[in-house]
Short mmCIF file of C-alpha atoms and ligand atoms in Angstrom, two decimals:
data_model
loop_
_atom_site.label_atom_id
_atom_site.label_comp_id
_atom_site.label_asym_id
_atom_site.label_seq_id
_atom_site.Cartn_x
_atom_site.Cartn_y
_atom_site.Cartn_z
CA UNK A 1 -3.37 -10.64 9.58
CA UNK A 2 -4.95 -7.40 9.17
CA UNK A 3 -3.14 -4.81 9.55
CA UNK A 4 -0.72 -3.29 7.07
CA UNK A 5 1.96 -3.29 9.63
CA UNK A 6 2.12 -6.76 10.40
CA UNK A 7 1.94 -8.11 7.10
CA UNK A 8 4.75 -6.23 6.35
CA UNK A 9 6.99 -7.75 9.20
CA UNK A 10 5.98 -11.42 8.48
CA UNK A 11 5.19 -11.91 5.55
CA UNK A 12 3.64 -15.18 3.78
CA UNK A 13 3.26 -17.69 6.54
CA UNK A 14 1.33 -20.33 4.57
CA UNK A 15 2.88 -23.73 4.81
CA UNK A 16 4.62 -23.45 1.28
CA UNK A 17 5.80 -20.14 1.71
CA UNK A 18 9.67 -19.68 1.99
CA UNK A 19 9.55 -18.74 5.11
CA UNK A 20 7.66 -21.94 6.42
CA UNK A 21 9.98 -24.33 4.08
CA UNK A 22 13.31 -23.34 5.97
CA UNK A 23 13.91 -26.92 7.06
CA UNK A 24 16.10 -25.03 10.24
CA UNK A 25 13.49 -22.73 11.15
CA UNK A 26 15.45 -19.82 10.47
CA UNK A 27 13.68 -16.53 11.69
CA UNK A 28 14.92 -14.45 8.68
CA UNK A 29 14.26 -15.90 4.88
CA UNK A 30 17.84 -17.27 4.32
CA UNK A 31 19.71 -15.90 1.02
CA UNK A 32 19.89 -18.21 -2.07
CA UNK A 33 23.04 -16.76 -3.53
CA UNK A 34 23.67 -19.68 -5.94
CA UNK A 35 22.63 -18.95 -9.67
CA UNK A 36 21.25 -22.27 -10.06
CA UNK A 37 19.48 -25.15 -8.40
CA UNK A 38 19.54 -28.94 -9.10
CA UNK A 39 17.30 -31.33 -9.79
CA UNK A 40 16.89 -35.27 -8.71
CA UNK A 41 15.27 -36.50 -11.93
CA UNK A 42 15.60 -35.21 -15.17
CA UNK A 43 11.94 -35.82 -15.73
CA UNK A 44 11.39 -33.14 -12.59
CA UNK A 45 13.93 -30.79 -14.79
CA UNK A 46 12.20 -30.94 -18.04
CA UNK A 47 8.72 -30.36 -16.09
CA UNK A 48 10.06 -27.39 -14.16
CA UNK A 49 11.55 -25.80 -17.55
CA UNK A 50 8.69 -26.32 -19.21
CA UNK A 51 6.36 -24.43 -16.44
CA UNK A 52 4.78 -27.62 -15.27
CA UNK A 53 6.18 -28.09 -11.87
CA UNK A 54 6.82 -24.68 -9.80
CA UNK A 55 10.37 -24.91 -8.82
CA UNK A 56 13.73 -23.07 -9.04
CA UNK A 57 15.87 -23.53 -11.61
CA UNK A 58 17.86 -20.21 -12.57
CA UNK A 59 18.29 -17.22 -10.74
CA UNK A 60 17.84 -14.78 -13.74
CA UNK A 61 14.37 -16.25 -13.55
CA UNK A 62 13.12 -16.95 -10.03
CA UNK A 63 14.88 -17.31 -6.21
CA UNK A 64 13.24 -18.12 -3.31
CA UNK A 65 14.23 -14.96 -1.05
CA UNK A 66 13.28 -12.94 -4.74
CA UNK A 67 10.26 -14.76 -4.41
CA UNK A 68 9.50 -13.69 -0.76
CA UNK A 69 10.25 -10.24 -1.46
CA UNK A 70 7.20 -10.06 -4.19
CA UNK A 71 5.25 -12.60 -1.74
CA UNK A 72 5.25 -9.29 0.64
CA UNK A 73 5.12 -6.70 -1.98
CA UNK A 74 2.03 -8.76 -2.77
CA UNK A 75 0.21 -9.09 0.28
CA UNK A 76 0.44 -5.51 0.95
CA UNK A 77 -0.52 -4.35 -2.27
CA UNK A 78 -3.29 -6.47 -2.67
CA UNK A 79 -2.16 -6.77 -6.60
CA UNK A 80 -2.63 -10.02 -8.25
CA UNK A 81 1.32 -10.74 -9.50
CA UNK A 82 4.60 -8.82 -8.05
CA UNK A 83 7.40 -9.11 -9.64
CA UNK A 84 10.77 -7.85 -8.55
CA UNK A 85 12.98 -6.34 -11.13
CA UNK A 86 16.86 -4.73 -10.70
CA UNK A 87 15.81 -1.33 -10.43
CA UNK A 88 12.81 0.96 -10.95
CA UNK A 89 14.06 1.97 -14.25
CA UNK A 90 13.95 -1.78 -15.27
CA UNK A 91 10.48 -1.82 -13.58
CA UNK A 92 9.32 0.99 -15.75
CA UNK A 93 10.92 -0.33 -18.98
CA UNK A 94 9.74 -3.92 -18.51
CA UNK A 95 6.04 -3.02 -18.12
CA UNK A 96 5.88 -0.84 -21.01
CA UNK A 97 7.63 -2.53 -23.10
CA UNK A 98 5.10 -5.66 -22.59
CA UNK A 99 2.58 -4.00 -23.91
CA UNK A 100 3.33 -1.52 -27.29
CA UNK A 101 4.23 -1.80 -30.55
CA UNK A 102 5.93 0.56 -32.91
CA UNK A 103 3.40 3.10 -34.13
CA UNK A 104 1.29 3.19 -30.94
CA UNK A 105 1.58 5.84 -28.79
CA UNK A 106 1.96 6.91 -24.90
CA UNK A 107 0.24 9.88 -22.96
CA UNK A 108 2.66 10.96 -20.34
CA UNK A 109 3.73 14.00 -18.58
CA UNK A 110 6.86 16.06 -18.92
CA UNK A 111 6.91 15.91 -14.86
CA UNK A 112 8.97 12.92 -14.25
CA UNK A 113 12.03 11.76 -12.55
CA UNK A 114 14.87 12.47 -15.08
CA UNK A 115 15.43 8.97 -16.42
CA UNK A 116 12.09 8.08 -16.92
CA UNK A 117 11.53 11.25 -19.03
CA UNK A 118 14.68 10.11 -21.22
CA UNK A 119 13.42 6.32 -21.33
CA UNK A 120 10.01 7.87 -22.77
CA UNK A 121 11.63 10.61 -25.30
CA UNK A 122 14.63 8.51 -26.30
CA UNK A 123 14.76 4.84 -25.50
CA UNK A 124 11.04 4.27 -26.63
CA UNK A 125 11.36 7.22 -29.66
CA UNK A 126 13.87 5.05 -31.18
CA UNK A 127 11.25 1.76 -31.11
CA UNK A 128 8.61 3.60 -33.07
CA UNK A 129 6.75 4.59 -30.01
CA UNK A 130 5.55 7.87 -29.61
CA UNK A 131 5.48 9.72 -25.90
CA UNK A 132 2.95 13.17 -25.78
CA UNK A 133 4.26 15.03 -22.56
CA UNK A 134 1.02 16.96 -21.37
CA UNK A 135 0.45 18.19 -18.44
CA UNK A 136 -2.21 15.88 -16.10
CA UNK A 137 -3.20 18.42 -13.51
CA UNK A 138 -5.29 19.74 -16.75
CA UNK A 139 -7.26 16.30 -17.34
CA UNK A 140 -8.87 17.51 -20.69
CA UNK A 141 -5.26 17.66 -22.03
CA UNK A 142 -5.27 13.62 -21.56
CA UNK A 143 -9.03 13.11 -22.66
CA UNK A 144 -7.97 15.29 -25.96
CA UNK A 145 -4.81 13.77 -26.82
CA UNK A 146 -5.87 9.57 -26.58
CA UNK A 147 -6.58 8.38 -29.78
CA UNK A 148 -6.84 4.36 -31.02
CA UNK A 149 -3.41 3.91 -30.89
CA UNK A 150 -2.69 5.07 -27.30
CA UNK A 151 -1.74 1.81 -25.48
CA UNK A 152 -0.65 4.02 -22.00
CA UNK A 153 -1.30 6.77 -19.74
CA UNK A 154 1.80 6.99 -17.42
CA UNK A 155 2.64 9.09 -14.30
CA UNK A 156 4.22 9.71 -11.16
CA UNK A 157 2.03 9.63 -8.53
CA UNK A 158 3.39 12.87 -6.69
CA UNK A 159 6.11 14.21 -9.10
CA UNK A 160 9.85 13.65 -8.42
CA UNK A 161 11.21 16.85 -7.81
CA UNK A 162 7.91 19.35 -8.58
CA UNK A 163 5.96 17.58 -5.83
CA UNK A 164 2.66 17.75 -7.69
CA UNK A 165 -0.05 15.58 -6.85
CA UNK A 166 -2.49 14.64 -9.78
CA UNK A 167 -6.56 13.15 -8.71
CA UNK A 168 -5.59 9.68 -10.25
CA UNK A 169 -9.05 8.72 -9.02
CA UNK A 170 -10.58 10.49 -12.45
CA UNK A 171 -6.79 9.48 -14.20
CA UNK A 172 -8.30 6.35 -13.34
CA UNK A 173 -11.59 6.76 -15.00
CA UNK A 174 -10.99 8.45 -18.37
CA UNK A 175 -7.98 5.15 -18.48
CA UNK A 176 -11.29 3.18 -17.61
CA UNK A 177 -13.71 4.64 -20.15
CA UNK A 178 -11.21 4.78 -23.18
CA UNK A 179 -9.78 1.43 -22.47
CA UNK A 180 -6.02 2.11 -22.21
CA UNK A 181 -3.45 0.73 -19.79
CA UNK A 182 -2.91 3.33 -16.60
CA UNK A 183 0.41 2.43 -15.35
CA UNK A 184 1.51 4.53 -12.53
CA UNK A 185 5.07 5.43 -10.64
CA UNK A 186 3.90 4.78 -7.25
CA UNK A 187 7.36 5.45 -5.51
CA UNK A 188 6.82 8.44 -3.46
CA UNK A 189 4.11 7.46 -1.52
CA UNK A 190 4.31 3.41 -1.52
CA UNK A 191 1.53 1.01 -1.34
CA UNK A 192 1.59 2.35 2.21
CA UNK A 193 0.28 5.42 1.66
CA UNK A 194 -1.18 4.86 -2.15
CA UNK A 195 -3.49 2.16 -2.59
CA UNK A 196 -3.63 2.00 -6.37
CA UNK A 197 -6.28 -0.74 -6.44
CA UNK A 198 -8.53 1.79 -5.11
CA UNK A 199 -8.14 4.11 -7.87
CA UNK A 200 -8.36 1.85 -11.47
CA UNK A 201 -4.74 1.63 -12.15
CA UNK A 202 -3.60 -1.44 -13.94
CA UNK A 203 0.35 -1.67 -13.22
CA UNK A 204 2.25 -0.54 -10.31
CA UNK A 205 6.01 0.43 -10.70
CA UNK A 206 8.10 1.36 -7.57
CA UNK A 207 11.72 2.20 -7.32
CA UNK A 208 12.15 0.25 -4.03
CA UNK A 209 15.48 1.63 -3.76
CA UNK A 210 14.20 4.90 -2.10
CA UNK A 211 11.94 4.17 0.83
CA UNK A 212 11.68 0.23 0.67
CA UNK A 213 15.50 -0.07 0.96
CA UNK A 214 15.47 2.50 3.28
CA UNK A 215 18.97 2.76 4.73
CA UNK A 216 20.21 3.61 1.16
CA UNK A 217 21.31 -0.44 1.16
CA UNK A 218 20.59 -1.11 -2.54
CA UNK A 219 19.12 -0.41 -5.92
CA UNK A 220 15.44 -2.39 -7.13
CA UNK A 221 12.30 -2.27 -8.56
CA UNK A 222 9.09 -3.74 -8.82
CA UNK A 223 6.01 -4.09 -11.01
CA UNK A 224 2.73 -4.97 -9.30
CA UNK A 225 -0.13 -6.24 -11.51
CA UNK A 226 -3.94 -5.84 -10.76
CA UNK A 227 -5.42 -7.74 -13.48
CA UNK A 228 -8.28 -5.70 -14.92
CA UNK A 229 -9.42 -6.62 -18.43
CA UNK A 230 -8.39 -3.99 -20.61
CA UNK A 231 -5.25 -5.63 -21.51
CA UNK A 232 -7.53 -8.10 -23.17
CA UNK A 233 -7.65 -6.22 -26.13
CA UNK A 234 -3.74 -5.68 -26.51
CA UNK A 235 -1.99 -7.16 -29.05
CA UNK A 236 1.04 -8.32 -27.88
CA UNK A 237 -0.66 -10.54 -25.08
CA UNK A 238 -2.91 -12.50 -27.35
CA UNK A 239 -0.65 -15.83 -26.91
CA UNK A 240 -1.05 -15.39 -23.04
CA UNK A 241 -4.62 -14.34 -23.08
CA UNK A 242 -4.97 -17.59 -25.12
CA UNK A 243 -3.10 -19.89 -22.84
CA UNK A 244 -3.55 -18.63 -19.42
CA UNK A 245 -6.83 -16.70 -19.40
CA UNK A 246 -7.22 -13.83 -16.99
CA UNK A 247 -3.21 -14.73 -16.12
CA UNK A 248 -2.15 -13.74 -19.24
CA UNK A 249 -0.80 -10.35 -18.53
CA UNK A 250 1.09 -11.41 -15.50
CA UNK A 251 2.40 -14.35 -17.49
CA UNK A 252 3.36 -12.03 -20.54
CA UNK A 253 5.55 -9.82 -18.10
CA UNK A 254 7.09 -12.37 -15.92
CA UNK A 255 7.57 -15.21 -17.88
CA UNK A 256 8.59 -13.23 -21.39
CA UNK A 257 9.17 -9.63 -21.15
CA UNK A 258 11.42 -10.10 -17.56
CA UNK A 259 13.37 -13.08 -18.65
CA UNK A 260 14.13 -12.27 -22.02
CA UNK A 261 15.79 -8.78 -20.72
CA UNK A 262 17.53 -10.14 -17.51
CA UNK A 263 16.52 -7.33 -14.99
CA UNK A 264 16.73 -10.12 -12.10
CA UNK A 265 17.10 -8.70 -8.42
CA UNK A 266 20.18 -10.05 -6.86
CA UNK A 267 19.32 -12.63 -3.95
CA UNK A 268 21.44 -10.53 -1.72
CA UNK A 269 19.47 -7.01 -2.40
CA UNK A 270 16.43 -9.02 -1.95
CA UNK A 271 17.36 -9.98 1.74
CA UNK A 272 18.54 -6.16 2.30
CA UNK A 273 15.08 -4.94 1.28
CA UNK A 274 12.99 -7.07 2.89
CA UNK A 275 15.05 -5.49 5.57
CA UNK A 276 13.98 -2.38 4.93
CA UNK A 277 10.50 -2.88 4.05
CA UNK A 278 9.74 -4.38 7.43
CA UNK A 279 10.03 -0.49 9.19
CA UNK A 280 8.72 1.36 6.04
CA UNK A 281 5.85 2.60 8.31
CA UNK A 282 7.69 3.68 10.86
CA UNK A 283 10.43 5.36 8.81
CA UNK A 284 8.00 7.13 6.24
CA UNK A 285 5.42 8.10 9.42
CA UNK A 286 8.31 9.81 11.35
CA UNK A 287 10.09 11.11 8.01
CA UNK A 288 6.45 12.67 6.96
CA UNK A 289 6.44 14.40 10.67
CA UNK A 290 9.84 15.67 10.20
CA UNK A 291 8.90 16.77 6.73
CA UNK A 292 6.35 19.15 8.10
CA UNK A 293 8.67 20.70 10.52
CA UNK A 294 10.43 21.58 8.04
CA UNK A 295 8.07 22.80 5.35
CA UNK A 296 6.92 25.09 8.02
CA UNK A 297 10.28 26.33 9.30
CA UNK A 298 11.12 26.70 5.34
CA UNK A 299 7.85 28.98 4.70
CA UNK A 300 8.48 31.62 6.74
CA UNK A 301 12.38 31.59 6.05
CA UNK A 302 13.61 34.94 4.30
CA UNK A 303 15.78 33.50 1.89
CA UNK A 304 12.91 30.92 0.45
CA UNK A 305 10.80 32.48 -2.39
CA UNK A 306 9.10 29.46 -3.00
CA UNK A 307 8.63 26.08 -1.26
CA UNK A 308 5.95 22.76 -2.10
CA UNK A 309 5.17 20.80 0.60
CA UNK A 310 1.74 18.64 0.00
CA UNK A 311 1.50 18.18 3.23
CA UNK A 312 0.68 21.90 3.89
CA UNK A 313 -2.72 22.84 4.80
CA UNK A 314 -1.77 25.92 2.52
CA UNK A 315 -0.67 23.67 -0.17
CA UNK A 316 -3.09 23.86 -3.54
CA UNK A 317 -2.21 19.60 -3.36
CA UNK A 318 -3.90 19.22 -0.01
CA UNK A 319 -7.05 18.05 -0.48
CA UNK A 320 -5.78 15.29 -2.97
CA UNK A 321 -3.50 14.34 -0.23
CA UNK A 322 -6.41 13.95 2.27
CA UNK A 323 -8.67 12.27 0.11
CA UNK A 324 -6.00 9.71 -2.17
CA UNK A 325 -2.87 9.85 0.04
CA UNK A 326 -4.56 9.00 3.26
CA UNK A 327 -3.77 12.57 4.97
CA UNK A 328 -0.07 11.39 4.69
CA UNK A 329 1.88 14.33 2.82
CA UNK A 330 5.19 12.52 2.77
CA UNK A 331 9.13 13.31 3.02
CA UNK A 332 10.08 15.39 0.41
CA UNK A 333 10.34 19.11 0.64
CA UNK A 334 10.66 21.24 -2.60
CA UNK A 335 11.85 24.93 -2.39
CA UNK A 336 13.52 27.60 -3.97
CA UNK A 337 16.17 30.20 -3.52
CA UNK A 338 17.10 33.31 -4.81
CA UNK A 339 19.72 31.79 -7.43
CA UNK A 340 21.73 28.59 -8.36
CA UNK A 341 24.90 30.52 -6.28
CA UNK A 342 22.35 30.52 -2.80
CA UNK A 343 21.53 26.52 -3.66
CA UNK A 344 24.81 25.99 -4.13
CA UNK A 345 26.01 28.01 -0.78
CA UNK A 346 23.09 26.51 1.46
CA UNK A 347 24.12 22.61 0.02
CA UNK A 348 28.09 23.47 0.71
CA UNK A 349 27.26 24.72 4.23
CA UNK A 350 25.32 21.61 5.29
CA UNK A 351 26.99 19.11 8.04
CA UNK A 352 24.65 17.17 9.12
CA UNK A 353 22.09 16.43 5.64
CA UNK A 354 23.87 14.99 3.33
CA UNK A 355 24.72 16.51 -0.24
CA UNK A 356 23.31 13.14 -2.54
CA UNK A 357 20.80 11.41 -4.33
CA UNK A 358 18.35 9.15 -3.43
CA UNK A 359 15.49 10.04 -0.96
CA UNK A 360 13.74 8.17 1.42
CA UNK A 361 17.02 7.47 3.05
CA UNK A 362 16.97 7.40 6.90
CA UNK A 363 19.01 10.22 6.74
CA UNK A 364 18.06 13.68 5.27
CA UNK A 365 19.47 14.28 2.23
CA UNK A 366 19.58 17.46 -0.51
CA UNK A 367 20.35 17.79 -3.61
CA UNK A 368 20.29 21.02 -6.78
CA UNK A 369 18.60 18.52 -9.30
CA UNK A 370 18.82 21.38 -12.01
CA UNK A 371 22.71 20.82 -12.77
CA UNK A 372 22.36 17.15 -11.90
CA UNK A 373 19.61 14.22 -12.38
CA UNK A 374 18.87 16.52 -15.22
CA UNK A 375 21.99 17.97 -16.40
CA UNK A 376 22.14 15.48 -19.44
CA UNK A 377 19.04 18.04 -20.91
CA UNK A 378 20.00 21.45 -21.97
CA UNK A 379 18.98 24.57 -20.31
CA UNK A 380 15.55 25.58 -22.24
CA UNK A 381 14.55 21.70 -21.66
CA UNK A 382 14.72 21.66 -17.92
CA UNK A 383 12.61 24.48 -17.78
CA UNK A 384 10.00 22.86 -19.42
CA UNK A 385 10.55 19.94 -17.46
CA UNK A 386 9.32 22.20 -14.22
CA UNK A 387 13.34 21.94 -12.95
CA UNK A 388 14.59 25.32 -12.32
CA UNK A 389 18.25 26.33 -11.20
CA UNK A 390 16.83 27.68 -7.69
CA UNK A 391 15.21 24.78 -6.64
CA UNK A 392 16.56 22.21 -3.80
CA UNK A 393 15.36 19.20 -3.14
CA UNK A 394 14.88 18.25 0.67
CA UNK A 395 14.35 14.57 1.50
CA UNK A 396 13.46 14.59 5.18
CA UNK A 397 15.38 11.72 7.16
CA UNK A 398 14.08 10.21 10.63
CA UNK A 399 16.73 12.46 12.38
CA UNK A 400 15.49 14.02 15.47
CA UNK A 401 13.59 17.34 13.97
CA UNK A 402 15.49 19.94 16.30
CA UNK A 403 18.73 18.56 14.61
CA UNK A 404 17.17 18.78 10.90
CA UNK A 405 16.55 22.07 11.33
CA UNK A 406 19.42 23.68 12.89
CA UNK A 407 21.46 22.46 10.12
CA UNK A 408 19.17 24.01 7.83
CA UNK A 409 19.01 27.14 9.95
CA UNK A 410 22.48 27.72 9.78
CA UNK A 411 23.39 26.67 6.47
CA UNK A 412 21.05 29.19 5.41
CA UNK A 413 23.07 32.00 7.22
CA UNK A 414 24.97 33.33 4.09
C1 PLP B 1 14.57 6.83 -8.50
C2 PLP B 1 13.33 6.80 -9.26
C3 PLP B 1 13.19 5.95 -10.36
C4 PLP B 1 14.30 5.07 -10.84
O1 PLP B 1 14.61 4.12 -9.89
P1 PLP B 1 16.03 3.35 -9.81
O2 PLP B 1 15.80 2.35 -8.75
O3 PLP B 1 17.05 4.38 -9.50
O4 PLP B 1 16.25 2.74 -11.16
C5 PLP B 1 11.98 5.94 -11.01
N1 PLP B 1 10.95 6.72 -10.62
C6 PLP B 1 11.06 7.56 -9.56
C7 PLP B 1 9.90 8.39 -9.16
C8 PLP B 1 12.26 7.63 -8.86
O5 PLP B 1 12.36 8.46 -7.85
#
């Protein structure tokens, strides 16, 4: 198979894939929901726990249907592991936490999705591990602030809410020339849009509760490896590097880091989001032309003083979108209002979008993330964190456009 499309609908085919074992032929990868699976000899048991004969034995560790979902995530990605974790926060924490130690540091931006920020500033501050928040559309700021103990350079490809888009093709470089691990948030535009094998980074994180789940079914995550070699040189992966060679990294994260923290997908949200991953084209494509209609109705609205939409040919973000993003500007729309009272007005007059998180979601949704994903941050912080109190965000659905946009036509009438 070719084409990005098809792999996504079926999948591994070889003759040991999951798919192929199904003794009844079943068209969709049946659900494992058992937490365990026997063995007929013990001497098969003690192999399999001791990694010499690939087969299931705990659920917290490997399923089959799990195992199909990263088969996928694979193929499409062209990485060299998957792994599918219980959300993309676990996704985030597992990777990093592979590969630092207390003392080192991270170079990261203050331009994140809300959690993430607060894993990097609190979760990791109390390990020892420093986060410097800079901003990466300046790339001198990164090239200044990596020392010898940086270990990563982390960011969201196409910032969740500020919508800006950062040339991870020289990201990519300066991670190349200085030696330290790129790991990037990928979940806005997907391996569909984003190939990040292209542009030099190492690790892959996705939320694949926003567009992979698509139908707002369930919460996951997923870290996709492309084995370079910088990780040769990290400390914590010596015993790997030692046993497994050029594996080591992927064996470091999957067979340490993920078990010995749990964050196992449940069989069950595995089968809903291989569901959703097999129309992620379709969706984001028709969500993307949706999102443009409404960009463009938003732009020349009276009540909008400001509005991001990459997508724009008037956006400062569309060349990187055209050269790194495949032309595809995606289906979020970012504007502003005159106050948080007008946010609050438009979101209480809506009746067809839906007032929620998530994104991604076959239907549009909006949400004021000022005095919510970041209301645990005070006032002065959000600011800096590029979230102001007049911003909505806009995740286009795959509505019919004339429908999008009279709702948003007359909830603006105030
Ligand atoms: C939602 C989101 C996350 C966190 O994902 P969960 O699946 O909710 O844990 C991380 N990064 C980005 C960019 C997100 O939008």
């Amino acid at each position: 198979m070719k084409g990005f499309q098809s792999k996504l609908v079926h999948g591994d085919l070889g003759a040991d894939s999951i798919q192929k074992m199904d003794r009844f032929g079943s068209l969709r990868s049946p659900v494992y929901d058992s937490n365990a699976f026997e063995f007929d000899r013990a001497e098969d048991m003690a192999a399999a726990f001791q990694g010499k004969l690939d087969a299931y034995a705990y659920s917290r560790v490997g399923n089959p249907i799990v195992r199909d979902l990263e088969s996928r995530l694979k193929l499409i990605s062209e990485a060299e592991d998957a792994l599918s974790v219980s959300s993309g926060m676990a996704a985030l924490a597992i990777s990093i936490l592979a590969l630092v130690q207390p003392g080192e540091n991270i170079i990261t931006t203050p331009y994140l999705f809300g959690h993430s920020y607060s894993f990097f500033a609190k979760s990791l501050g109390q390990l020892g591990v420093e986060s410097r928040f800079l901003d990466f559309r300046d790339l001198n700021q990164i090239k200044e602030a990596i020392n010898e103990r940086t270990k990563v350079i982390f960011l969201e490809n196409i910032s969740n809410p500020q919508l800006f888009v950062y040339d991870v093709e020289a990201i990519g470089r300066l991670a190349k020339e200085t030696g330290v691990m790129l790991i990037v948030d990928n979940t806005l535009p997907t391996p569909y849009i984003f190939h990040s094998r292209k542009y030099g980074v190492d690790i892959e994180v996705l939320s694949t509760t926003k567009s992979i789940s698509g139908g707002a079914t369930s919460v996951g995550g997923a870290i996709l490896i492309y084995q370079g070699e910088k990780w040769k040189s990290y400390a914590p992966v010596q015993t790997q590097l030692q046993k497994f060679g050029d594996e080591g990294l992927s064996r470091k994260i999957r067979k340490e880091v993920f078990r010995n923290y749990g964050p196992s997908l449940s069989p069950h949200n595995a089968y809903l989001q291989i569901l959703g991953l097999e129309t992620l084209t379709l969706r984001l494509d028709k969500a993307a032309v949706n999102s443009l209609r409404v960009a463009e109705f938003l732009s020349s609205h009276s009540k909008v003083v400001h509005l991001e939409y990459p997508g724009l040919k008037n956006s400062g973000y569309y060349s990187l979108i055209q050269s790194q993003h495949n032309g595809h500007g995606g289906a979020m729309v970012l504007f502003e209002l005159e106050s948080e009272k007008a946010c609050y007005k438009f979101l209480d007059n809506l009746r067809m979008v839906r007032r929620a998180t998530n994104f991604h979601d076959n239907k549009s949704l909006a949400i004021h993330p000022f005095s919510t994903i970041y209301a645990e941050f005070e006032e002065k912080k959000r600011l800096d964190l590029g979230v102001n109190e007049r911003m909505i965000r806009f995740s286009t659905g795959i509505e019919d456009a004339v429908d999008i946009l009279d709702d948003i036509e007359q909830a603006l009438k105030f």
